Amino acid sequence: MIRVVLPAHLRVLAKVDGEVTVQVTGAVTQRAVLDALEASYPMLRGTIRDQRSGKRRAFVRFFACQEDLSHEPPDDPLPEPVVAGTEPYLIVGAMAGG
């Protein structure tokens, strides 16, 4: 099981408290995790990635093992601690403004 931490506004939308877990079959990549997340919580479709292009929304960032994975290819494997379930995959709402 892959542990996923959502920002507060997406936890409210998904009606969950704390982190969630998703099952990924095959290679554990960002795309696979987000596909599994959206399959389990369909109300999140379009909030993290654009539904047509599949690209990350501008004010959303992805982290794992203290690394920003936001600009990494979506089909690159996630770090082993995330695959093993010892570290979570974090979806973070970026801050903007001045």
GROMACS .gro file of N, CA and C in nm:
model
  294
    1MET      N    1   0.084  -0.118   0.000
    1MET     CA    2   0.000   0.000   0.000
    1MET      C    3   0.088   0.125   0.000
    2ILE      N    4   0.047   0.222  -0.078
    2ILE     CA    5   0.119   0.348  -0.086
    2ILE      C    6   0.046   0.449   0.001
    3ARG      N    7   0.122   0.514   0.088
    3ARG     CA    8   0.066   0.616   0.177
    3ARG      C    9   0.069   0.750   0.103
    4VAL      N   10  -0.044   0.821   0.106
    4VAL     CA   11  -0.055   0.951   0.038
    4VAL      C   12  -0.106   1.054   0.138
    5VAL      N   13  -0.035   1.166   0.147
    5VAL     CA   14  -0.077   1.277   0.230
    5VAL      C   15  -0.133   1.386   0.139
    6LEU      N   16  -0.257   1.425   0.166
    6LEU     CA   17  -0.325   1.527   0.086
    6LEU      C   18  -0.328   1.659   0.161
    7PRO      N   19  -0.332   1.771   0.088
    7PRO     CA   20  -0.351   1.900   0.156
    7PRO      C   21  -0.491   1.907   0.216
    8ALA      N   22  -0.509   1.994   0.312
    8ALA     CA   23  -0.635   2.002   0.388
    8ALA      C   24  -0.758   2.017   0.298
    9HIS      N   25  -0.752   2.103   0.197
    9HIS     CA   26  -0.871   2.124   0.115
    9HIS      C   27  -0.909   2.000   0.035
   10LEU      N   28  -0.812   1.918  -0.004
   10LEU     CA   29  -0.845   1.794  -0.075
   10LEU      C   30  -0.892   1.685   0.020
   11ARG      N   31  -0.843   1.687   0.145
   11ARG     CA   32  -0.896   1.592   0.245
   11ARG      C   33  -1.043   1.620   0.271
   12VAL      N   34  -1.079   1.748   0.278
   12VAL     CA   35  -1.220   1.784   0.298
   12VAL      C   36  -1.303   1.737   0.179
   13LEU      N   37  -1.254   1.762   0.059
   13LEU     CA   38  -1.326   1.720  -0.062
   13LEU      C   39  -1.344   1.568  -0.068
   14ALA      N   40  -1.240   1.495  -0.029
   14ALA     CA   41  -1.244   1.349  -0.033
   14ALA      C   42  -1.312   1.289   0.091
   15LYS      N   43  -1.341   1.374   0.189
   15LYS     CA   44  -1.405   1.331   0.314
   15LYS      C   45  -1.320   1.228   0.388
   16VAL      N   46  -1.191   1.261   0.405
   16VAL     CA   47  -1.099   1.173   0.477
   16VAL      C   48  -1.025   1.255   0.582
   17ASP      N   49  -0.977   1.187   0.684
   17ASP     CA   50  -0.892   1.248   0.786
   17ASP      C   51  -0.754   1.188   0.774
   18GLY      N   52  -0.652   1.269   0.782
   18GLY     CA   53  -0.516   1.219   0.777
   18GLY      C   54  -0.478   1.166   0.640
   19GLU      N   55  -0.378   1.077   0.640
   19GLU     CA   56  -0.332   1.025   0.512
   19GLU      C   57  -0.422   0.912   0.465
   20VAL      N   58  -0.415   0.885   0.335
   20VAL     CA   59  -0.490   0.776   0.275
   20VAL      C   60  -0.392   0.674   0.220
   21THR      N   61  -0.439   0.555   0.191
   21THR     CA   62  -0.355   0.454   0.127
   21THR      C   63  -0.422   0.411  -0.003
   22VAL      N   64  -0.338   0.381  -0.101
   22VAL     CA   65  -0.388   0.330  -0.229
   22VAL      C   66  -0.306   0.210  -0.269
   23GLN      N   67  -0.367   0.121  -0.341
   23GLN     CA   68  -0.301   0.001  -0.392
   23GLN      C   69  -0.259   0.029  -0.537
   24VAL      N   70  -0.133   0.006  -0.566
   24VAL     CA   71  -0.081   0.025  -0.702
   24VAL      C   72  -0.029  -0.109  -0.750
   25THR      N   73  -0.077  -0.151  -0.866
   25THR     CA   74  -0.024  -0.273  -0.926
   25THR      C   75   0.076  -0.234  -1.034
   26GLY      N   76   0.183  -0.308  -1.043
   26GLY     CA   77   0.286  -0.276  -1.141
   26GLY      C   78   0.384  -0.175  -1.083
   27ALA      N   79   0.448  -0.101  -1.173
   27ALA     CA   80   0.549  -0.002  -1.133
   27ALA      C   81   0.484   0.109  -1.051
   28VAL      N   82   0.549   0.146  -0.942
   28VAL     CA   83   0.497   0.253  -0.857
   28VAL      C   84   0.559   0.385  -0.904
   29THR      N   85   0.480   0.458  -0.981
   29THR     CA   86   0.521   0.586  -1.037
   29THR      C   87   0.424   0.693  -0.989
   30GLN      N   88   0.458   0.819  -1.012
   30GLN     CA   89   0.365   0.925  -0.976
   30GLN      C   90   0.232   0.907  -1.049
   31ARG      N   91   0.240   0.874  -1.179
   31ARG     CA   92   0.116   0.856  -1.256
   31ARG      C   93   0.032   0.743  -1.198
   32ALA      N   94   0.096   0.630  -1.163
   32ALA     CA   95   0.022   0.516  -1.109
   32ALA      C   96  -0.043   0.550  -0.975
   33VAL      N   97   0.029   0.623  -0.891
   33VAL     CA   98  -0.027   0.661  -0.760
   33VAL      C   99  -0.145   0.756  -0.780
   34LEU      N  100  -0.130   0.854  -0.866
   34LEU     CA  101  -0.240   0.949  -0.889
   34LEU      C  102  -0.359   0.881  -0.956
   35ASP      N  103  -0.333   0.788  -1.047
   35ASP     CA  104  -0.443   0.711  -1.108
   35ASP      C  105  -0.519   0.633  -1.002
   36ALA      N  106  -0.446   0.567  -0.912
   36ALA     CA  107  -0.510   0.489  -0.806
   36ALA      C  108  -0.585   0.580  -0.710
   37LEU      N  109  -0.527   0.696  -0.679
   37LEU     CA  110  -0.593   0.792  -0.590
   37LEU      C  111  -0.724   0.841  -0.650
   38GLU      N  112  -0.722   0.877  -0.777
   38GLU     CA  113  -0.843   0.927  -0.843
   38GLU      C  114  -0.946   0.815  -0.862
   39ALA      N  115  -0.901   0.691  -0.876
   39ALA     CA  116  -0.995   0.579  -0.885
   39ALA      C  117  -1.065   0.556  -0.751
   40SER      N  118  -0.989   0.570  -0.642
   40SER     CA  119  -1.046   0.550  -0.508
   40SER      C  120  -1.129   0.669  -0.463
   41TYR      N  121  -1.091   0.787  -0.506
   41TYR     CA  122  -1.158   0.911  -0.466
   41TYR      C  123  -1.191   0.992  -0.592
   42PRO      N  124  -1.296   0.952  -0.665
   42PRO     CA  125  -1.327   1.017  -0.793
   42PRO      C  126  -1.354   1.167  -0.782
   43MET      N  127  -1.391   1.213  -0.663
   43MET     CA  128  -1.416   1.356  -0.647
   43MET      C  129  -1.288   1.438  -0.659
   44LEU      N  130  -1.172   1.373  -0.658
   44LEU     CA  131  -1.044   1.443  -0.672
   44LEU      C  132  -1.001   1.459  -0.818
   45ARG      N  133  -1.071   1.393  -0.910
   45ARG     CA  134  -1.035   1.405  -1.052
   45ARG      C  135  -1.042   1.550  -1.096
   46GLY      N  136  -0.935   1.594  -1.158
   46GLY     CA  137  -0.929   1.731  -1.207
   46GLY      C  138  -0.878   1.831  -1.104
   47THR      N  139  -0.859   1.790  -0.979
   47THR     CA  140  -0.812   1.883  -0.878
   47THR      C  141  -0.660   1.882  -0.866
   48ILE      N  142  -0.598   1.769  -0.896
   48ILE     CA  143  -0.454   1.753  -0.884
   48ILE      C  144  -0.388   1.763  -1.021
   49ARG      N  145  -0.453   1.703  -1.119
   49ARG     CA  146  -0.404   1.704  -1.258
   49ARG      C  147  -0.518   1.748  -1.349
   50ASP      N  148  -0.480   1.809  -1.459
   50ASP     CA  149  -0.578   1.842  -1.561
   50ASP      C  150  -0.634   1.712  -1.618
   51GLN      N  151  -0.766   1.702  -1.630
   51GLN     CA  152  -0.827   1.578  -1.674
   51GLN      C  153  -0.793   1.543  -1.819
   52ARG      N  154  -0.776   1.641  -1.902
   52ARG     CA  155  -0.746   1.614  -2.044
   52ARG      C  156  -0.600   1.582  -2.067
   53SER      N  157  -0.512   1.667  -2.018
   53SER     CA  158  -0.369   1.651  -2.047
   53SER      C  159  -0.298   1.560  -1.946
   54GLY      N  160  -0.354   1.548  -1.826
   54GLY     CA  161  -0.289   1.469  -1.721
   54GLY      C  162  -0.175   1.543  -1.654
   55LYS      N  163  -0.155   1.670  -1.689
   55LYS     CA  164  -0.045   1.747  -1.631
   55LYS      C  165  -0.083   1.801  -1.494
   56ARG      N  166   0.018   1.814  -1.410
   56ARG     CA  167   0.002   1.865  -1.275
   56ARG      C  168  -0.056   2.007  -1.279
   57ARG      N  169  -0.149   2.034  -1.188
   57ARG     CA  170  -0.203   2.170  -1.175
   57ARG      C  171  -0.092   2.263  -1.128
   58ALA      N  172  -0.100   2.388  -1.167
   58ALA     CA  173   0.007   2.485  -1.142
   58ALA      C  174   0.041   2.502  -0.994
   59PHE      N  175  -0.056   2.499  -0.906
   59PHE     CA  176  -0.029   2.525  -0.765
   59PHE      C  177  -0.032   2.399  -0.680
   60VAL      N  178   0.009   2.289  -0.741
   60VAL     CA  179   0.020   2.161  -0.670
   60VAL      C  180   0.163   2.111  -0.686
   61ARG      N  181   0.219   2.062  -0.579
   61ARG     CA  182   0.355   2.008  -0.581
   61ARG      C  183   0.352   1.866  -0.524
   62PHE      N  184   0.449   1.785  -0.567
   62PHE     CA  185   0.461   1.646  -0.522
   62PHE      C  186   0.597   1.628  -0.456
   63PHE      N  187   0.597   1.561  -0.340
   63PHE     CA  188   0.720   1.536  -0.266
   63PHE      C  189   0.725   1.391  -0.219
   64ALA      N  190   0.846   1.339  -0.208
   64ALA     CA  191   0.870   1.208  -0.148
   64ALA      C  192   1.012   1.208  -0.096
   65CYS      N  193   1.030   1.158   0.025
   65CYS     CA  194   1.162   1.146   0.086
   65CYS      C  195   1.236   1.280   0.083
   66GLN      N  196   1.165   1.386   0.115
   66GLN     CA  197   1.218   1.522   0.123
   66GLN      C  198   1.270   1.575  -0.011
   67GLU      N  199   1.222   1.519  -0.121
   67GLU     CA  200   1.260   1.565  -0.254
   67GLU      C  201   1.138   1.615  -0.328
   68ASP      N  202   1.154   1.726  -0.399
   68ASP     CA  203   1.047   1.780  -0.483
   68ASP      C  204   1.046   1.703  -0.614
   69LEU      N  205   0.938   1.629  -0.636
   69LEU     CA  206   0.924   1.549  -0.758
   69LEU      C  207   0.831   1.614  -0.860
   70SER      N  208   0.794   1.738  -0.835
   70SER     CA  209   0.694   1.806  -0.917
   70SER      C  210   0.729   1.814  -1.064
   71HIS      N  211   0.857   1.825  -1.096
   71HIS     CA  212   0.898   1.841  -1.235
   71HIS      C  213   0.962   1.713  -1.292
   72GLU      N  214   0.955   1.606  -1.216
   72GLU     CA  215   1.009   1.479  -1.264
   72GLU      C  216   0.909   1.413  -1.360
   73PRO      N  217   0.957   1.331  -1.453
   73PRO     CA  218   0.864   1.260  -1.543
   73PRO      C  219   0.766   1.174  -1.462
   74PRO      N  220   0.638   1.177  -1.499
   74PRO     CA  221   0.537   1.105  -1.420
   74PRO      C  222   0.552   0.953  -1.420
   75ASP      N  223   0.630   0.900  -1.512
   75ASP     CA  224   0.647   0.755  -1.518
   75ASP      C  225   0.779   0.706  -1.460
   76ASP      N  226   0.854   0.796  -1.397
   76ASP     CA  227   0.975   0.754  -1.325
   76ASP      C  228   0.933   0.682  -1.197
   77PRO      N  229   1.005   0.577  -1.158
   77PRO     CA  230   0.972   0.506  -1.034
   77PRO      C  231   0.987   0.597  -0.912
   78LEU      N  232   0.899   0.580  -0.816
   78LEU     CA  233   0.909   0.653  -0.689
   78LEU      C  234   1.016   0.589  -0.602
   79PRO      N  235   1.071   0.665  -0.506
   79PRO     CA  236   1.175   0.610  -0.418
   79PRO      C  237   1.127   0.485  -0.343
   80GLU      N  238   1.220   0.396  -0.315
   80GLU     CA  239   1.190   0.269  -0.249
   80GLU      C  240   1.117   0.285  -0.115
   81PRO      N  241   1.150   0.385  -0.030
   81PRO     CA  242   1.075   0.399   0.095
   81PRO      C  243   0.925   0.427   0.072
   82VAL      N  244   0.891   0.493  -0.037
   82VAL     CA  245   0.749   0.516  -0.069
   82VAL      C  246   0.686   0.385  -0.112
   83VAL      N  247   0.756   0.310  -0.197
   83VAL     CA  248   0.706   0.181  -0.245
   83VAL      C  249   0.686   0.086  -0.127
   84ALA      N  250   0.778   0.088  -0.031
   84ALA     CA  251   0.771  -0.001   0.085
   84ALA      C  252   0.669   0.044   0.189
   85GLY      N  253   0.620   0.168   0.175
   85GLY     CA  254   0.521   0.219   0.270
   85GLY      C  255   0.579   0.281   0.395
   86THR      N  256   0.711   0.297   0.399
   86THR     CA  257   0.772   0.358   0.517
   86THR      C  258   0.772   0.510   0.510
   87GLU      N  259   0.762   0.564   0.390
   87GLU     CA  260   0.753   0.709   0.369
   87GLU      C  261   0.630   0.739   0.285
   88PRO      N  262   0.563   0.851   0.311
   88PRO     CA  263   0.445   0.886   0.231
   88PRO      C  264   0.482   0.963   0.105
   89TYR      N  265   0.391   0.962   0.010
   89TYR     CA  266   0.396   1.047  -0.108
   89TYR      C  267   0.310   1.168  -0.071
   90LEU      N  268   0.368   1.288  -0.080
   90LEU     CA  269   0.297   1.408  -0.036
   90LEU      C  270   0.249   1.491  -0.155
   91ILE      N  271   0.124   1.528  -0.150
   91ILE     CA  272   0.067   1.623  -0.246
   91ILE      C  273   0.046   1.752  -0.168
   92VAL      N  274   0.110   1.858  -0.213
   92VAL     CA  275   0.112   1.981  -0.137
   92VAL      C  276   0.056   2.095  -0.222
   93GLY      N  277  -0.029   2.174  -0.161
   93GLY     CA  278  -0.079   2.296  -0.228
   93GLY      C  279   0.027   2.403  -0.216
   94ALA      N  280   0.077   2.452  -0.330
   94ALA     CA  281   0.182   2.553  -0.329
   94ALA      C  282   0.127   2.687  -0.284
   95MET      N  283   0.214   2.766  -0.226
   95MET     CA  284   0.176   2.900  -0.181
   95MET      C  285   0.208   2.999  -0.293
   96ALA      N  286   0.123   3.097  -0.308
   96ALA     CA  287   0.145   3.202  -0.408
   96ALA      C  288   0.102   3.335  -0.348
   97GLY      N  289   0.152   3.437  -0.405
   97GLY     CA  290   0.112   3.569  -0.359
   97GLY      C  291   0.232   3.656  -0.329
   98GLY      N  292   0.205   3.772  -0.275
   98GLY     CA  293   0.317   3.862  -0.252
   98GLY      C  294   0.304   3.934  -0.122
   0.00000   0.00000   0.00000
